[in-house]
PDB file of C-alpha atoms in Angstrom:
ATOM      1  CA  MET D   1       0.000   0.000   0.000  1.00 65.00           C
ATOM      2  CA  ALA D   2       2.775   2.378   0.827  1.00 72.00           C
ATOM      3  CA  THR D   3       4.349   1.934  -2.568  1.00 79.00           C
ATOM      4  CA  ARG D   4       1.045   2.676  -4.345  1.00 78.00           C
ATOM      5  CA  ARG D   5       0.559   5.851  -2.338  1.00 79.00           C
ATOM      6  CA  CYS D   6       4.080   7.013  -3.219  1.00 77.00           C
ATOM      7  CA  LEU D   7       3.427   6.362  -6.918  1.00 75.00           C
ATOM      8  CA  LEU D   8       0.135   8.302  -6.799  1.00 77.00           C
ATOM      9  CA  ARG D   9       1.758  11.273  -5.139  1.00 79.00           C
ATOM     10  CA  LEU D  10       4.510  11.350  -7.775  1.00 76.00           C
ATOM     11  CA  LEU D  11       1.966  11.216 -10.586  1.00 74.00           C
ATOM     12  CA  THR D  12      -0.316  13.827  -9.125  1.00 74.00           C
ATOM     13  CA  ARG D  13       2.488  16.314  -8.193  1.00 70.00           C
ATOM     14  CA  ARG D  14       2.735  19.228 -10.565  1.00 55.00           C
ATOM     15  CA  LEU D  15       6.066  19.974 -12.043  1.00 49.00           C
ATOM     16  CA  VAL D  16       7.223  23.583 -11.370  1.00 48.00           C
ATOM     17  CA  PRO D  17       9.345  25.041 -14.140  1.00 52.00           C
ATOM     18  CA  HIS D  18      12.913  25.996 -13.053  1.00 51.00           C
ATOM     19  CA  SER D  19      13.629  29.739 -13.311  1.00 54.00           C
ATOM     20  CA  PRO D  20      17.392  30.561 -13.619  1.00 56.00           C
ATOM     21  CA  GLN D  21      18.782  33.379 -11.427  1.00 58.00           C
ATOM     22  CA  PRO D  22      20.035  36.459 -13.249  1.00 60.00           C
ATOM     23  CA  LEU D  23      23.787  37.169 -13.276  1.00 57.00           C
ATOM     24  CA  PRO D  24      25.264  40.369 -11.715  1.00 57.00           C
ATOM     25  CA  THR D  25      25.433  43.403 -13.972  1.00 56.00           C
ATOM     26  CA  PHE D  26      29.073  44.484 -13.367  1.00 50.00           C
ATOM     27  CA  PRO D  27      31.599  43.352 -15.979  1.00 55.00           C
ATOM     28  CA  ILE D  28      34.123  40.528 -15.584  1.00 52.00           C
ATOM     29  CA  ALA D  29      37.184  42.793 -15.907  1.00 52.00           C
ATOM     30  CA  ALA D  30      36.163  44.893 -12.907  1.00 50.00           C
ATOM     31  CA  GLN D  31      35.581  41.726 -10.871  1.00 52.00           C
ATOM     32  CA  THR D  32      39.074  40.391 -11.619  1.00 52.00           C
ATOM     33  CA  LEU D  33      40.666  43.757 -10.754  1.00 51.00           C
ATOM     34  CA  THR D  34      38.938  43.909  -7.374  1.00 55.00           C
ATOM     35  CA  SER D  35      39.838  40.278  -6.583  1.00 55.00           C
ATOM     36  CA  LEU D  36      43.486  40.958  -7.424  1.00 54.00           C
ATOM     37  CA  SER D  37      43.670  44.180  -5.431  1.00 54.00           C
ATOM     38  CA  GLN D  38      42.567  42.489  -2.195  1.00 60.00           C
ATOM     39  CA  PRO D  39      45.592  40.055  -1.791  1.00 59.00           C
ATOM     40  CA  LEU D  40      48.010  42.842  -2.773  1.00 59.00           C
ATOM     41  CA  ALA D  41      46.660  45.066  -0.020  1.00 60.00           C
ATOM     42  CA  LEU D  42      46.923  42.197   2.481  1.00 63.00           C
ATOM     43  CA  ARG D  43      50.537  41.532   1.501  1.00 65.00           C
ATOM     44  CA  ALA D  44      51.510  45.198   1.859  1.00 64.00           C
ATOM     45  CA  ALA D  45      49.953  45.309   5.329  1.00 64.00           C
ATOM     46  CA  ALA D  46      51.774  42.126   6.361  1.00 60.00           C
ATOM     47  CA  THR D  47      55.187  43.439   5.220  1.00 62.00           C
ATOM     48  CA  ALA D  48      54.632  46.732   7.030  1.00 60.00           C
ATOM     49  CA  SER D  49      53.800  44.887  10.257  1.00 58.00           C
ATOM     50  CA  LEU D  50      56.941  42.726   9.898  1.00 53.00           C
ATOM     51  CA  ARG D  51      59.135  45.808   9.487  1.00 55.00           C
ATOM     52  CA  LEU D  52      57.799  47.246  12.714  1.00 51.00           C
ATOM     53  CA  LEU D  53      58.881  44.166  14.673  1.00 51.00           C
ATOM     54  CA  PRO D  54      62.412  44.189  16.265  1.00 53.00           C
ATOM     55  CA  SER D  55      65.271  42.357  14.573  1.00 51.00           C
ATOM     56  CA  ARG D  56      65.578  39.693  17.288  1.00 53.00           C
ATOM     57  CA  SER D  57      62.132  38.175  16.878  1.00 47.00           C
ATOM     58  CA  HIS D  58      61.668  34.627  18.165  1.00 49.00           C
ATOM     59  CA  PHE D  59      58.418  33.943  16.256  1.00 48.00           C
ATOM     60  CA  ALA D  60      56.263  34.647  19.301  1.00 48.00           C
ATOM     61  CA  THR D  61      53.393  37.012  19.998  1.00 48.00           C
ATOM     62  CA  ARG D  62      54.524  40.383  21.312  1.00 52.00           C
ATOM     63  CA  ALA D  63      52.740  43.279  22.901  1.00 51.00           C
ATOM     64  CA  PRO D  64      52.206  46.374  20.772  1.00 51.00           C
ATOM     65  CA  SER D  65      55.243  48.563  20.276  1.00 51.00           C
ATOM     66  CA  GLY D  66      55.752  51.196  22.929  1.00 51.00           C
ATOM     67  CA  SER D  67      54.294  49.147  25.785  1.00 51.00           C
ATOM     68  CA  GLU D  68      56.133  48.576  29.064  1.00 52.00           C
ATOM     69  CA  ASP D  69      56.211  44.777  28.666  1.00 53.00           C
ATOM     70  CA  ASP D  70      57.981  45.071  25.321  1.00 54.00           C
ATOM     71  CA  ASP D  71      60.605  47.404  26.783  1.00 55.00           C
ATOM     72  CA  ASP D  72      61.230  45.062  29.698  1.00 56.00           C
ATOM     73  CA  GLU D  73      61.672  42.072  27.398  1.00 54.00           C
ATOM     74  CA  GLU D  74      64.117  43.968  25.180  1.00 55.00           C
ATOM     75  CA  GLY D  75      66.139  45.021  28.240  1.00 56.00           C
ATOM     76  CA  ASP D  76      66.264  41.414  29.448  1.00 57.00           C
ATOM     77  CA  ASP D  77      67.452  40.237  26.040  1.00 56.00           C
ATOM     78  CA  GLU D  78      70.240  42.833  25.958  1.00 56.00           C
ATOM     79  CA  GLU D  79      71.404  41.846  29.448  1.00 55.00           C
ATOM     80  CA  HIS D  80      71.315  38.178  28.445  1.00 51.00           C
ATOM     81  CA  TYR D  81      73.470  38.759  25.351  1.00 50.00           C
ATOM     82  CA  GLU D  82      75.912  40.960  27.301  1.00 52.00           C
ATOM     83  CA  GLU D  83      76.346  38.239  29.896  1.00 52.00           C
ATOM     84  CA  GLU D  84      77.014  35.655  27.190  1.00 50.00           C
ATOM     85  CA  GLU D  85      79.620  37.866  25.547  1.00 51.00           C
ATOM     86  CA  GLY D  86      81.378  38.719  28.802  1.00 50.00           C
ATOM     87  CA  SER D  87      81.308  35.268  30.376  1.00 48.00           C
ATOM     88  CA  GLY D  88      84.416  33.349  29.313  1.00 47.00           C
ATOM     89  CA  ASP D  89      84.790  31.159  32.377  1.00 48.00           C
ATOM     90  CA  GLU D  90      82.782  28.325  30.848  1.00 46.00           C
ATOM     91  CA  TRP D  91      85.080  28.030  27.841  1.00 47.00           C
ATOM     92  CA  GLY D  92      88.298  29.075  29.563  1.00 46.00           C
ATOM     93  CA  GLU D  93      88.576  32.386  27.670  1.00 49.00           C
ATOM     94  CA  GLY D  94      88.266  34.634  30.695  1.00 47.00           C
ATOM     95  CA  ASP D  95      91.226  33.143  32.570  1.00 49.00           C
ATOM     96  CA  ASP D  96      94.566  34.675  31.769  1.00 50.00           C
ATOM     97  CA  GLU D  97      96.512  31.732  33.179  1.00 51.00           C
ATOM     98  CA  THR D  98      96.579  28.790  30.785  1.00 48.00           C
ATOM     99  CA  PRO D  99      97.311  25.269  32.085  1.00 48.00           C
ATOM    100  CA  ALA D 100     100.719  23.798  31.323  1.00 50.00           C
ATOM    101  CA  ALA D 101     100.630  21.735  28.153  1.00 50.00           C
ATOM    102  CA  LYS D 102     101.691  18.125  28.511  1.00 49.00           C
ATOM    103  CA  PRO D 103     104.364  16.643  26.252  1.00 56.00           C
ATOM    104  CA  PRO D 104     103.373  14.450  23.269  1.00 62.00           C
ATOM    105  CA  SER D 105     103.781  11.280  25.366  1.00 66.00           C
ATOM    106  CA  GLY D 106     101.026  12.540  27.680  1.00 78.00           C
ATOM    107  CA  LYS D 107     103.177  12.369  30.859  1.00 86.00           C
ATOM    108  CA  THR D 108     104.964  15.030  32.846  1.00 90.00           C
ATOM    109  CA  GLU D 109     108.626  14.900  33.882  1.00 90.00           C
ATOM    110  CA  GLU D 110     107.730  13.734  37.377  1.00 91.00           C
ATOM    111  CA  GLU D 111     105.649  10.862  36.024  1.00 92.00           C
ATOM    112  CA  LYS D 112     108.489   9.860  33.694  1.00 92.00           C
ATOM    113  CA  LEU D 113     111.009   9.842  36.548  1.00 92.00           C
ATOM    114  CA  ALA D 114     108.691   7.779  38.741  1.00 93.00           C
ATOM    115  CA  GLU D 115     108.073   5.191  36.012  1.00 93.00           C
ATOM    116  CA  ALA D 116     111.794   4.953  35.194  1.00 94.00           C
ATOM    117  CA  SER D 117     112.702   4.492  38.871  1.00 93.00           C
ATOM    118  CA  GLU D 118     110.171   1.654  39.145  1.00 94.00           C
ATOM    119  CA  ILE D 119     111.905  -0.112  36.258  1.00 95.00           C
ATOM    120  CA  GLY D 120     115.327   0.500  37.840  1.00 94.00           C
ATOM    121  CA  TYR D 121     117.126   3.304  35.995  1.00 96.00           C
ATOM    122  CA  LYS D 122     117.421   7.071  35.795  1.00 94.00           C
ATOM    123  CA  VAL D 123     118.170   9.191  32.719  1.00 94.00           C
ATOM    124  CA  VAL D 124     120.996  11.664  33.387  1.00 93.00           C
ATOM    125  CA  GLY D 125     121.204  13.320  29.988  1.00 92.00           C
ATOM    126  CA  PRO D 126     122.885  13.085  26.585  1.00 93.00           C
ATOM    127  CA  LEU D 127     126.536  12.200  26.284  1.00 90.00           C
ATOM    128  CA  GLY D 128     128.769  15.186  25.561  1.00 88.00           C
ATOM    129  CA  ALA D 129     131.047  15.374  22.531  1.00 86.00           C
ATOM    130  CA  ASP D 130     134.198  15.762  24.695  1.00 88.00           C
ATOM    131  CA  GLU D 131     133.254  13.148  27.295  1.00 88.00           C
ATOM    132  CA  LYS D 132     135.097   9.814  27.441  1.00 87.00           C
ATOM    133  CA  PRO D 133     133.066   7.610  29.754  1.00 87.00           C
ATOM    134  CA  PHE D 134     134.711   4.308  28.790  1.00 88.00           C
ATOM    135  CA  LYS D 135     137.494   3.145  31.126  1.00 87.00           C
ATOM    136  CA  PRO D 136     139.842   0.180  31.063  1.00 88.00           C
ATOM    137  CA  TYR D 137     138.644  -3.112  32.465  1.00 88.00           C
ATOM    138  CA  GLU D 138     138.389  -3.475  36.241  1.00 89.00           C
ATOM    139  CA  PRO D 139     137.918  -6.868  37.999  1.00 90.00           C
ATOM    140  CA  VAL D 140     134.698  -5.771  39.691  1.00 93.00           C
ATOM    141  CA  PHE D 141     131.212  -7.110  38.990  1.00 95.00           C
ATOM    142  CA  ALA D 142     127.676  -6.141  39.944  1.00 96.00           C
ATOM    143  CA  VAL D 143     124.260  -7.756  39.759  1.00 97.00           C
ATOM    144  CA  VAL D 144     121.628  -5.242  38.626  1.00 97.00           C
ATOM    145  CA  GLN D 145     117.895  -5.595  38.127  1.00 96.00           C
ATOM    146  CA  ILE D 146     116.155  -3.869  35.203  1.00 96.00           C
ATOM    147  CA  GLY D 147     112.468  -4.514  35.126  1.00 94.00           C
ATOM    148  CA  SER D 148     111.996  -8.197  35.936  1.00 93.00           C
ATOM    149  CA  HIS D 149     115.427  -9.326  34.686  1.00 96.00           C
ATOM    150  CA  GLN D 150     118.755  -9.539  36.494  1.00 97.00           C
ATOM    151  CA  PHE D 151     122.169  -9.104  34.849  1.00 97.00           C
ATOM    152  CA  LYS D 152     125.701  -9.707  36.066  1.00 97.00           C
ATOM    153  CA  VAL D 153     127.814  -6.948  34.551  1.00 96.00           C
ATOM    154  CA  SER D 154     131.376  -5.647  34.687  1.00 95.00           C
ATOM    155  CA  ASN D 155     133.089  -2.555  33.379  1.00 92.00           C
ATOM    156  CA  GLY D 156     132.944  -2.519  29.543  1.00 92.00           C
ATOM    157  CA  ASP D 157     130.211  -5.175  29.160  1.00 94.00           C
ATOM    158  CA  SER D 158     127.193  -4.729  26.891  1.00 95.00           C
ATOM    159  CA  ILE D 159     123.750  -6.082  27.692  1.00 96.00           C
ATOM    160  CA  PHE D 160     120.417  -6.215  25.904  1.00 96.00           C
ATOM    161  CA  THR D 161     117.328  -5.304  27.918  1.00 96.00           C
ATOM    162  CA  GLU D 162     113.713  -4.772  27.032  1.00 95.00           C
ATOM    163  CA  ARG D 163     113.020  -1.432  25.377  1.00 95.00           C
ATOM    164  CA  LEU D 164     113.617   1.352  27.916  1.00 95.00           C
ATOM    165  CA  LYS D 165     111.273   4.328  27.768  1.00 91.00           C
ATOM    166  CA  PHE D 166     112.141   8.028  27.799  1.00 92.00           C
ATOM    167  CA  CYS D 167     115.752   7.569  26.620  1.00 93.00           C
ATOM    168  CA  ASP D 168     117.523   7.950  23.274  1.00 94.00           C
ATOM    169  CA  VAL D 169     120.789   6.781  21.815  1.00 93.00           C
ATOM    170  CA  ASN D 170     123.922   8.220  23.545  1.00 93.00           C
ATOM    171  CA  ASP D 171     121.977   8.998  26.737  1.00 95.00           C
ATOM    172  CA  LYS D 172     123.672   8.374  30.081  1.00 95.00           C
ATOM    173  CA  LEU D 173     121.810   6.152  32.547  1.00 96.00           C
ATOM    174  CA  ILE D 174     122.222   5.264  36.206  1.00 96.00           C
ATOM    175  CA  LEU D 175     121.126   1.745  37.171  1.00 95.00           C
ATOM    176  CA  ASN D 176     120.201   2.240  40.819  1.00 92.00           C
ATOM    177  CA  ARG D 177     118.736  -1.165  41.619  1.00 95.00           C
ATOM    178  CA  VAL D 178     121.943  -3.034  42.492  1.00 96.00           C
ATOM    179  CA  LEU D 179     121.501  -6.379  44.222  1.00 96.00           C
ATOM    180  CA  MET D 180     125.147  -7.389  44.760  1.00 96.00           C
ATOM    181  CA  LEU D 181     128.715  -6.140  44.313  1.00 96.00           C
ATOM    182  CA  GLY D 182     131.835  -8.269  44.202  1.00 94.00           C
ATOM    183  CA  SER D 183     135.572  -8.141  43.644  1.00 91.00           C
ATOM    184  CA  GLN D 184     138.672 -10.116  44.530  1.00 87.00           C
ATOM    185  CA  ALA D 185     138.803  -8.471  47.958  1.00 86.00           C
ATOM    186  CA  GLU D 186     135.170  -8.447  49.102  1.00 90.00           C
ATOM    187  CA  THR D 187     131.549  -9.238  48.251  1.00 93.00           C
ATOM    188  CA  ILE D 188     128.584  -7.125  49.313  1.00 94.00           C
ATOM    189  CA  ILE D 189     125.038  -8.504  49.199  1.00 95.00           C
ATOM    190  CA  GLY D 190     121.995  -6.221  49.365  1.00 94.00           C
ATOM    191  CA  ARG D 191     118.836  -6.745  51.405  1.00 93.00           C
ATOM    192  CA  PRO D 192     117.345  -6.620  48.829  1.00 92.00           C
ATOM    193  CA  THR D 193     119.279  -3.717  47.211  1.00 94.00           C
ATOM    194  CA  LEU D 194     122.375  -1.650  47.982  1.00 94.00           C
ATOM    195  CA  THR D 195     121.478   2.000  48.485  1.00 91.00           C
ATOM    196  CA  ASP D 196     125.030   3.374  48.022  1.00 92.00           C
ATOM    197  CA  ALA D 197     125.851   1.317  44.917  1.00 94.00           C
ATOM    198  CA  THR D 198     125.282   2.566  41.373  1.00 94.00           C
ATOM    199  CA  VAL D 199     126.093   1.305  37.909  1.00 96.00           C
ATOM    200  CA  HIS D 200     126.626   3.786  35.069  1.00 96.00           C
ATOM    201  CA  ALA D 201     125.727   2.901  31.480  1.00 96.00           C
ATOM    202  CA  VAL D 202     125.290   4.469  28.040  1.00 96.00           C
ATOM    203  CA  VAL D 203     122.527   3.682  25.546  1.00 96.00           C
ATOM    204  CA  GLU D 204     124.145   2.404  22.358  1.00 95.00           C
ATOM    205  CA  GLU D 205     121.125   1.492  20.232  1.00 95.00           C
ATOM    206  CA  HIS D 206     117.496   0.447  20.091  1.00 96.00           C
ATOM    207  CA  ALA D 207     117.103  -2.777  18.137  1.00 95.00           C
ATOM    208  CA  LEU D 208     114.763  -5.688  17.445  1.00 96.00           C
ATOM    209  CA  ASP D 209     115.320  -9.257  18.527  1.00 95.00           C
ATOM    210  CA  ALA D 210     115.169 -12.230  16.165  1.00 96.00           C
ATOM    211  CA  LYS D 211     111.728 -13.159  14.919  1.00 97.00           C
ATOM    212  CA  VAL D 212     109.799 -15.765  16.891  1.00 97.00           C
ATOM    213  CA  ILE D 213     107.132 -17.803  15.079  1.00 98.00           C
ATOM    214  CA  ILE D 214     103.925 -18.569  16.975  1.00 97.00           C
ATOM    215  CA  PHE D 215     101.961 -21.415  15.359  1.00 97.00           C
ATOM    216  CA  LYS D 216      98.609 -22.660  16.651  1.00 97.00           C
ATOM    217  CA  LYS D 217      96.651 -25.644  15.418  1.00 97.00           C
ATOM    218  CA  LYS D 218      93.524 -27.538  16.410  1.00 97.00           C
ATOM    219  CA  ARG D 219      93.232 -30.892  14.747  1.00 96.00           C
ATOM    220  CA  ARG D 220      90.064 -31.854  12.917  1.00 96.00           C
ATOM    221  CA  LYS D 221      88.847 -28.231  13.198  1.00 96.00           C
ATOM    222  CA  ASN D 222      90.560 -26.716  10.159  1.00 96.00           C
ATOM    223  CA  TYR D 223      92.205 -24.176  12.507  1.00 98.00           C
ATOM    224  CA  ARG D 224      95.753 -22.948  11.851  1.00 97.00           C
ATOM    225  CA  ARG D 225      97.207 -19.587  12.871  1.00 97.00           C
ATOM    226  CA  THR D 226     100.743 -18.342  12.288  1.00 97.00           C
ATOM    227  CA  LYS D 227     102.114 -15.162  13.808  1.00 97.00           C
ATOM    228  CA  GLY D 228     105.529 -13.565  14.126  1.00 97.00           C
ATOM    229  CA  HIS D 229     106.920 -11.401  16.923  1.00 97.00           C
ATOM    230  CA  ARG D 230     110.090  -9.334  17.284  1.00 97.00           C
ATOM    231  CA  GLN D 231     110.826  -8.025  20.763  1.00 96.00           C
ATOM    232  CA  GLU D 232     112.083  -4.440  21.056  1.00 96.00           C
ATOM    233  CA  LEU D 233     115.444  -4.257  22.824  1.00 96.00           C
ATOM    234  CA  THR D 234     117.844  -1.614  24.132  1.00 96.00           C
ATOM    235  CA  LYS D 235     121.600  -2.151  24.107  1.00 96.00           C
ATOM    236  CA  LEU D 236     123.487  -0.743  27.110  1.00 96.00           C
ATOM    237  CA  ARG D 237     127.244  -0.376  27.580  1.00 96.00           C
ATOM    238  CA  ILE D 238     128.441  -0.466  31.195  1.00 96.00           C
ATOM    239  CA  THR D 239     130.931   2.334  31.885  1.00 95.00           C
ATOM    240  CA  ASN D 240     131.526   2.320  35.648  1.00 94.00           C
ATOM    241  CA  ILE D 241     130.596   0.535  38.890  1.00 94.00           C
ATOM    242  CA  GLU D 242     130.548   2.528  42.126  1.00 92.00           C
ATOM    243  CA  GLY D 243     129.966   1.549  45.740  1.00 90.00           C
ATOM    244  CA  ILE D 244     132.839  -0.885  46.355  1.00 90.00           C
ATOM    245  CA  ASP D 245     136.396  -0.389  47.568  1.00 87.00           C
ATOM    246  CA  LYS D 246     138.876  -0.351  44.645  1.00 84.00           C
ATOM    247  CA  SER D 247     142.086   0.272  46.586  1.00 83.00           C
ATOM    248  CA  PHE D 248     143.329  -3.213  45.753  1.00 80.00           C
ATOM    249  CA  LEU D 249     143.555  -2.156  42.119  1.00 78.00           C
ATOM    250  CA  GLN D 250     146.223   0.428  42.971  1.00 75.00           C
ATOM    251  CA  GLN D 251     148.161  -2.156  44.977  1.00 72.00           C
ATOM    252  CA  GLU D 252     148.025  -4.564  42.033  1.00 72.00           C
ATOM    253  CA  SER D 253     149.355  -1.893  39.678  1.00 70.00           C
ATOM    254  CA  ILE D 254     152.263  -1.154  42.074  1.00 71.00           C
ATOM    255  CA  ASP D 255     153.120  -4.851  42.354  1.00 68.00           C
ATOM    256  CA  LYS D 256     153.101  -5.202  38.568  1.00 73.00           C
ATOM    257  CA  SER D 257     155.442  -2.256  38.123  1.00 73.00           C
ATOM    258  CA  GLU D 258     157.857  -3.625  40.753  1.00 70.00           C
ATOM    259  CA  SER D 259     157.867  -7.097  39.176  1.00 74.00           C
ATOM    260  CA  ALA D 260     158.530  -5.567  35.775  1.00 72.00           C
ATOM    261  CA  ALA D 261     161.467  -3.584  37.208  1.00 69.00           C
ATOM    262  CA  VAL D 262     162.957  -6.681  38.858  1.00 71.00           C
ATOM    263  CA  ALA D 263     162.638  -8.697  35.638  1.00 72.00           C
ATOM    264  CA  ALA D 264     164.443  -5.947  33.709  1.00 63.00           C
TER     265      ALA D 264
END
C-alpha cells in the first residue's frame, strides 16, 4: 500500500518550471581587478607589520610597540646577550693563566722519573762530545735488576734489555737497583738492594730481537694460525761501577810495576 501511495503522489504532483537566477550586472574585468587588489593590499599590510617588529624576533606574539612589557623584554634580552659575551669562564677564555701543556707522550717529567725508577734506571742526559766515559777493564762485577730481569755486569760489558722508555741513543743512565757487588777483595750482598751502589751505562742502540714464530693448530677443526713477533730491545754499555772499595787495584798496579822492574 505504501508503494502505491508514493506512486500516486509522484503522478499527481505538478512539475514547477525551473527559473534561472540572473547574473550580476558588473563586468568581468572589474571583478578580476577587485579580486586581485585584495591580496596585494593584504601583503603590503603584512610586510609593514613585519618591518615594525624588532630584529631579534623569536616567532612569538609580542605586545604592541611602545608598551612597558615590550621594553622590559628587550632590556632582558640585551642583558642576556651581554652576559654571554662577557662570560668566558665556561670556555676558559676569561682566565689569563693557561694550564701547562703536557708533552706528546702525555706524561709530565715527574711521572716519567717515577716510572723509570720503578723499572730500575734514571736518565741523566745526553753524552757530551768531549766526554770519554769508557774506562779500562776493572775486575769488579755487579748484579743489577732492570724490570723483571737480572744481569751480572762488569766494566765494559754490553747487555740487551727490554726497550727502555724516555731515553735515546747516547743517553747516560744510572742503574740504581743493584743487588750485589763483588771483587777479589770483598763481596757485598743487598737486602734486597744496595742504596750506596750505582752502575753507570750508556745507551748504544734500540734494536729488534730475532723473529719468533707462533703457530697454533687444532686438529680436525681446520684451525691454523701463524704469527711472528720481534721483541724491542735496548743495548746498554756499562761504563763504571761505584759503591765498592777499589784500593786493591792500585796495589796490584804497584806490584806489577815492581815485578817488571825486577825482571828488567
